[in-house]
Amino acid sequence: MVHKDKVCIENIHVDTVIGVYEFEQKAPQLLLIDLELTSDFSAAFLSDNLEDALDYDDITQQVRAFCKNSRYALLEALAGGIIRLIFERPSTTISKVAVRIRKPEALKQAIPAIWCERTRGKM
């Protein structure tokens, strides 16, 4: 049986340089990132040990550092980079990653966002 347990990490605040326009490449912009990570928590149910679970603080810090050091034009490309980063984590049991990225200061009367979801086999 395949278990589909999930960790959700919401509203990761990141300041990063991103955008297709020249003015966007001059200063960092705020992004809000949500992650949904599918895994199997059966071992953690029994052990109550962090080594058998997903360390969401470590994942959050890795995503923040990755974004801070990246230079993408598109939110979609950044989302793909985040998904690859998470799947490349050593000894990860994550089978699916979903990422939502919002750019709250990009428009005056709306907040643009993207949602990308990939399984390990599709990445």
PDB file of C-alpha atoms in Angstrom:
ATOM      1  CA  MET A   1       0.000   0.000   0.000  1.00  0.00           C
ATOM      2  CA  VAL A   2       1.266   3.485  -0.914  1.00  0.00           C
ATOM      3  CA  HIS A   3       0.937   6.044   1.879  1.00  0.00           C
ATOM      4  CA  LYS A   4       0.325   9.667   0.989  1.00  0.00           C
ATOM      5  CA  ASP A   5       1.139  11.569   4.142  1.00  0.00           C
ATOM      6  CA  LYS A   6       1.944  15.256   3.712  1.00  0.00           C
ATOM      7  CA  VAL A   7       3.924  18.042   5.284  1.00  0.00           C
ATOM      8  CA  CYS A   8       2.721  21.526   4.396  1.00  0.00           C
ATOM      9  CA  ILE A   9       4.967  24.529   4.948  1.00  0.00           C
ATOM     10  CA  GLU A  10       3.186  27.794   4.215  1.00  0.00           C
ATOM     11  CA  ASN A  11       4.181  31.421   3.748  1.00  0.00           C
ATOM     12  CA  ILE A  12       7.924  31.028   3.532  1.00  0.00           C
ATOM     13  CA  HIS A  13       9.043  34.643   3.130  1.00  0.00           C
ATOM     14  CA  VAL A  14      11.906  35.086   0.686  1.00  0.00           C
ATOM     15  CA  ASP A  15      13.495  38.208  -0.766  1.00  0.00           C
ATOM     16  CA  THR A  16      15.045  37.378  -4.123  1.00  0.00           C
ATOM     17  CA  VAL A  17      15.878  38.921  -7.474  1.00  0.00           C
ATOM     18  CA  ILE A  18      13.354  37.592  -9.990  1.00  0.00           C
ATOM     19  CA  GLY A  19      11.535  38.902 -13.020  1.00  0.00           C
ATOM     20  CA  VAL A  20      11.655  39.411 -16.758  1.00  0.00           C
ATOM     21  CA  TYR A  21      11.838  43.204 -16.686  1.00  0.00           C
ATOM     22  CA  GLU A  22      15.073  45.122 -16.207  1.00  0.00           C
ATOM     23  CA  PHE A  23      13.789  46.977 -13.128  1.00  0.00           C
ATOM     24  CA  GLU A  24      12.980  43.629 -11.481  1.00  0.00           C
ATOM     25  CA  GLN A  25      16.610  42.544 -11.819  1.00  0.00           C
ATOM     26  CA  LYS A  26      17.867  45.523  -9.782  1.00  0.00           C
ATOM     27  CA  ALA A  27      16.476  44.754  -6.333  1.00  0.00           C
ATOM     28  CA  PRO A  28      15.106  41.776  -4.406  1.00  0.00           C
ATOM     29  CA  GLN A  29      11.356  41.254  -4.310  1.00  0.00           C
ATOM     30  CA  LEU A  30       9.246  39.490  -1.704  1.00  0.00           C
ATOM     31  CA  LEU A  31       7.955  36.033  -2.603  1.00  0.00           C
ATOM     32  CA  LEU A  32       5.671  33.866  -0.470  1.00  0.00           C
ATOM     33  CA  ILE A  33       6.251  30.159  -0.988  1.00  0.00           C
ATOM     34  CA  ASP A  34       4.074  27.233   0.081  1.00  0.00           C
ATOM     35  CA  LEU A  35       5.292  23.635  -0.051  1.00  0.00           C
ATOM     36  CA  GLU A  36       3.304  20.416   0.056  1.00  0.00           C
ATOM     37  CA  LEU A  37       5.559  17.375   0.441  1.00  0.00           C
ATOM     38  CA  THR A  38       4.156  13.867   0.083  1.00  0.00           C
ATOM     39  CA  SER A  39       5.939  11.074   1.922  1.00  0.00           C
ATOM     40  CA  ASP A  40       5.312   8.023   4.116  1.00  0.00           C
ATOM     41  CA  PHE A  41       5.254   8.806   7.836  1.00  0.00           C
ATOM     42  CA  SER A  42       4.806   5.187   9.021  1.00  0.00           C
ATOM     43  CA  ALA A  43       8.285   4.980  10.591  1.00  0.00           C
ATOM     44  CA  ALA A  44       7.817   8.318  12.395  1.00  0.00           C
ATOM     45  CA  PHE A  45       4.447   7.142  13.756  1.00  0.00           C
ATOM     46  CA  LEU A  46       6.263   4.358  15.583  1.00  0.00           C
ATOM     47  CA  SER A  47       9.601   5.949  16.485  1.00  0.00           C
ATOM     48  CA  ASP A  48       8.648   9.557  17.348  1.00  0.00           C
ATOM     49  CA  ASN A  49      12.115  10.369  15.991  1.00  0.00           C
ATOM     50  CA  LEU A  50      13.006  13.302  13.699  1.00  0.00           C
ATOM     51  CA  GLU A  51      15.305  11.057  11.632  1.00  0.00           C
ATOM     52  CA  ASP A  52      12.167   9.185  10.498  1.00  0.00           C
ATOM     53  CA  ALA A  53      10.278  12.373   9.584  1.00  0.00           C
ATOM     54  CA  LEU A  54      10.717  15.385   7.329  1.00  0.00           C
ATOM     55  CA  ASP A  55      12.653  18.178   9.027  1.00  0.00           C
ATOM     56  CA  TYR A  56      10.553  21.124   7.903  1.00  0.00           C
ATOM     57  CA  ASP A  57      12.887  23.691   9.478  1.00  0.00           C
ATOM     58  CA  ASP A  58      15.844  22.321   7.495  1.00  0.00           C
ATOM     59  CA  ILE A  59      13.757  22.176   4.306  1.00  0.00           C
ATOM     60  CA  THR A  60      12.574  25.765   4.845  1.00  0.00           C
ATOM     61  CA  GLN A  61      16.110  27.045   5.381  1.00  0.00           C
ATOM     62  CA  GLN A  62      17.380  25.238   2.270  1.00  0.00           C
ATOM     63  CA  VAL A  63      14.563  26.688   0.143  1.00  0.00           C
ATOM     64  CA  ARG A  64      15.187  30.204   1.506  1.00  0.00           C
ATOM     65  CA  ALA A  65      18.938  29.980   0.798  1.00  0.00           C
ATOM     66  CA  PHE A  66      18.316  28.564  -2.685  1.00  0.00           C
ATOM     67  CA  CYS A  67      15.906  31.373  -3.568  1.00  0.00           C
ATOM     68  CA  LYS A  68      18.118  34.089  -2.128  1.00  0.00           C
ATOM     69  CA  ASN A  69      21.030  32.933  -4.289  1.00  0.00           C
ATOM     70  CA  SER A  70      19.013  32.303  -7.466  1.00  0.00           C
ATOM     71  CA  ARG A  71      18.456  34.610 -10.428  1.00  0.00           C
ATOM     72  CA  TYR A  72      15.433  33.433 -12.407  1.00  0.00           C
ATOM     73  CA  ALA A  73      13.237  35.411 -14.773  1.00  0.00           C
ATOM     74  CA  LEU A  74      10.133  33.239 -14.258  1.00  0.00           C
ATOM     75  CA  LEU A  75       8.361  31.989 -11.160  1.00  0.00           C
ATOM     76  CA  GLU A  76       7.832  28.705 -13.022  1.00  0.00           C
ATOM     77  CA  ALA A  77      11.591  28.221 -13.420  1.00  0.00           C
ATOM     78  CA  LEU A  78      12.141  28.992  -9.733  1.00  0.00           C
ATOM     79  CA  ALA A  79       9.456  26.446  -8.806  1.00  0.00           C
ATOM     80  CA  GLY A  80      11.251  23.824 -10.910  1.00  0.00           C
ATOM     81  CA  GLY A  81      14.512  24.645  -9.138  1.00  0.00           C
ATOM     82  CA  ILE A  82      12.857  24.263  -5.737  1.00  0.00           C
ATOM     83  CA  ILE A  83      11.338  20.913  -6.715  1.00  0.00           C
ATOM     84  CA  ARG A  84      14.711  19.620  -7.931  1.00  0.00           C
ATOM     85  CA  LEU A  85      16.381  20.880  -4.728  1.00  0.00           C
ATOM     86  CA  ILE A  86      13.919  18.964  -2.551  1.00  0.00           C
ATOM     87  CA  PHE A  87      14.185  15.742  -4.557  1.00  0.00           C
ATOM     88  CA  GLU A  88      18.005  15.945  -4.383  1.00  0.00           C
ATOM     89  CA  ARG A  89      18.024  15.978  -0.567  1.00  0.00           C
ATOM     90  CA  PRO A  90      20.009  13.009   0.782  1.00  0.00           C
ATOM     91  CA  SER A  91      17.928  10.045   1.956  1.00  0.00           C
ATOM     92  CA  THR A  92      14.657  11.773   1.195  1.00  0.00           C
ATOM     93  CA  THR A  93      11.452   9.764   1.201  1.00  0.00           C
ATOM     94  CA  ILE A  94       9.505  12.499  -0.560  1.00  0.00           C
ATOM     95  CA  SER A  95       7.543  11.098  -3.502  1.00  0.00           C
ATOM     96  CA  LYS A  96       5.763  14.282  -4.632  1.00  0.00           C
ATOM     97  CA  VAL A  97       6.414  18.012  -4.264  1.00  0.00           C
ATOM     98  CA  ALA A  98       3.940  20.807  -4.837  1.00  0.00           C
ATOM     99  CA  VAL A  99       5.060  24.442  -4.779  1.00  0.00           C
ATOM    100  CA  ARG A 100       2.964  27.595  -4.793  1.00  0.00           C
ATOM    101  CA  ILE A 101       4.794  30.879  -5.260  1.00  0.00           C
ATOM    102  CA  ARG A 102       3.081  34.232  -4.813  1.00  0.00           C
ATOM    103  CA  LYS A 103       4.578  37.569  -5.814  1.00  0.00           C
ATOM    104  CA  PRO A 104       2.516  39.954  -3.674  1.00  0.00           C
ATOM    105  CA  GLU A 105       4.078  43.232  -4.794  1.00  0.00           C
ATOM    106  CA  ALA A 106       4.042  42.585  -8.562  1.00  0.00           C
ATOM    107  CA  LEU A 107       0.558  43.963  -9.283  1.00  0.00           C
ATOM    108  CA  LYS A 108      -1.417  46.747  -7.628  1.00  0.00           C
ATOM    109  CA  GLN A 109      -4.822  45.082  -7.392  1.00  0.00           C
ATOM    110  CA  ALA A 110      -4.004  41.380  -7.472  1.00  0.00           C
ATOM    111  CA  ILE A 111      -1.441  38.855  -6.308  1.00  0.00           C
ATOM    112  CA  PRO A 112      -0.070  36.645  -9.076  1.00  0.00           C
ATOM    113  CA  ALA A 113       0.754  33.080  -8.110  1.00  0.00           C
ATOM    114  CA  ILE A 114       1.797  29.819  -9.700  1.00  0.00           C
ATOM    115  CA  TRP A 115       1.253  26.225  -8.539  1.00  0.00           C
ATOM    116  CA  CYS A 116       3.528  23.429  -9.748  1.00  0.00           C
ATOM    117  CA  GLU A 117       3.358  19.785  -8.722  1.00  0.00           C
ATOM    118  CA  ARG A 118       5.654  16.924  -9.702  1.00  0.00           C
ATOM    119  CA  THR A 119       6.274  13.348  -8.642  1.00  0.00           C
ATOM    120  CA  ARG A 120       9.821  12.080  -8.393  1.00  0.00           C
ATOM    121  CA  GLY A 121       9.369  10.082 -11.623  1.00  0.00           C
ATOM    122  CA  LYS A 122       8.100  13.099 -13.574  1.00  0.00           C
ATOM    123  CA  MET A 123      10.975  15.381 -12.624  1.00  0.00           C
TER     124      MET A 123
END
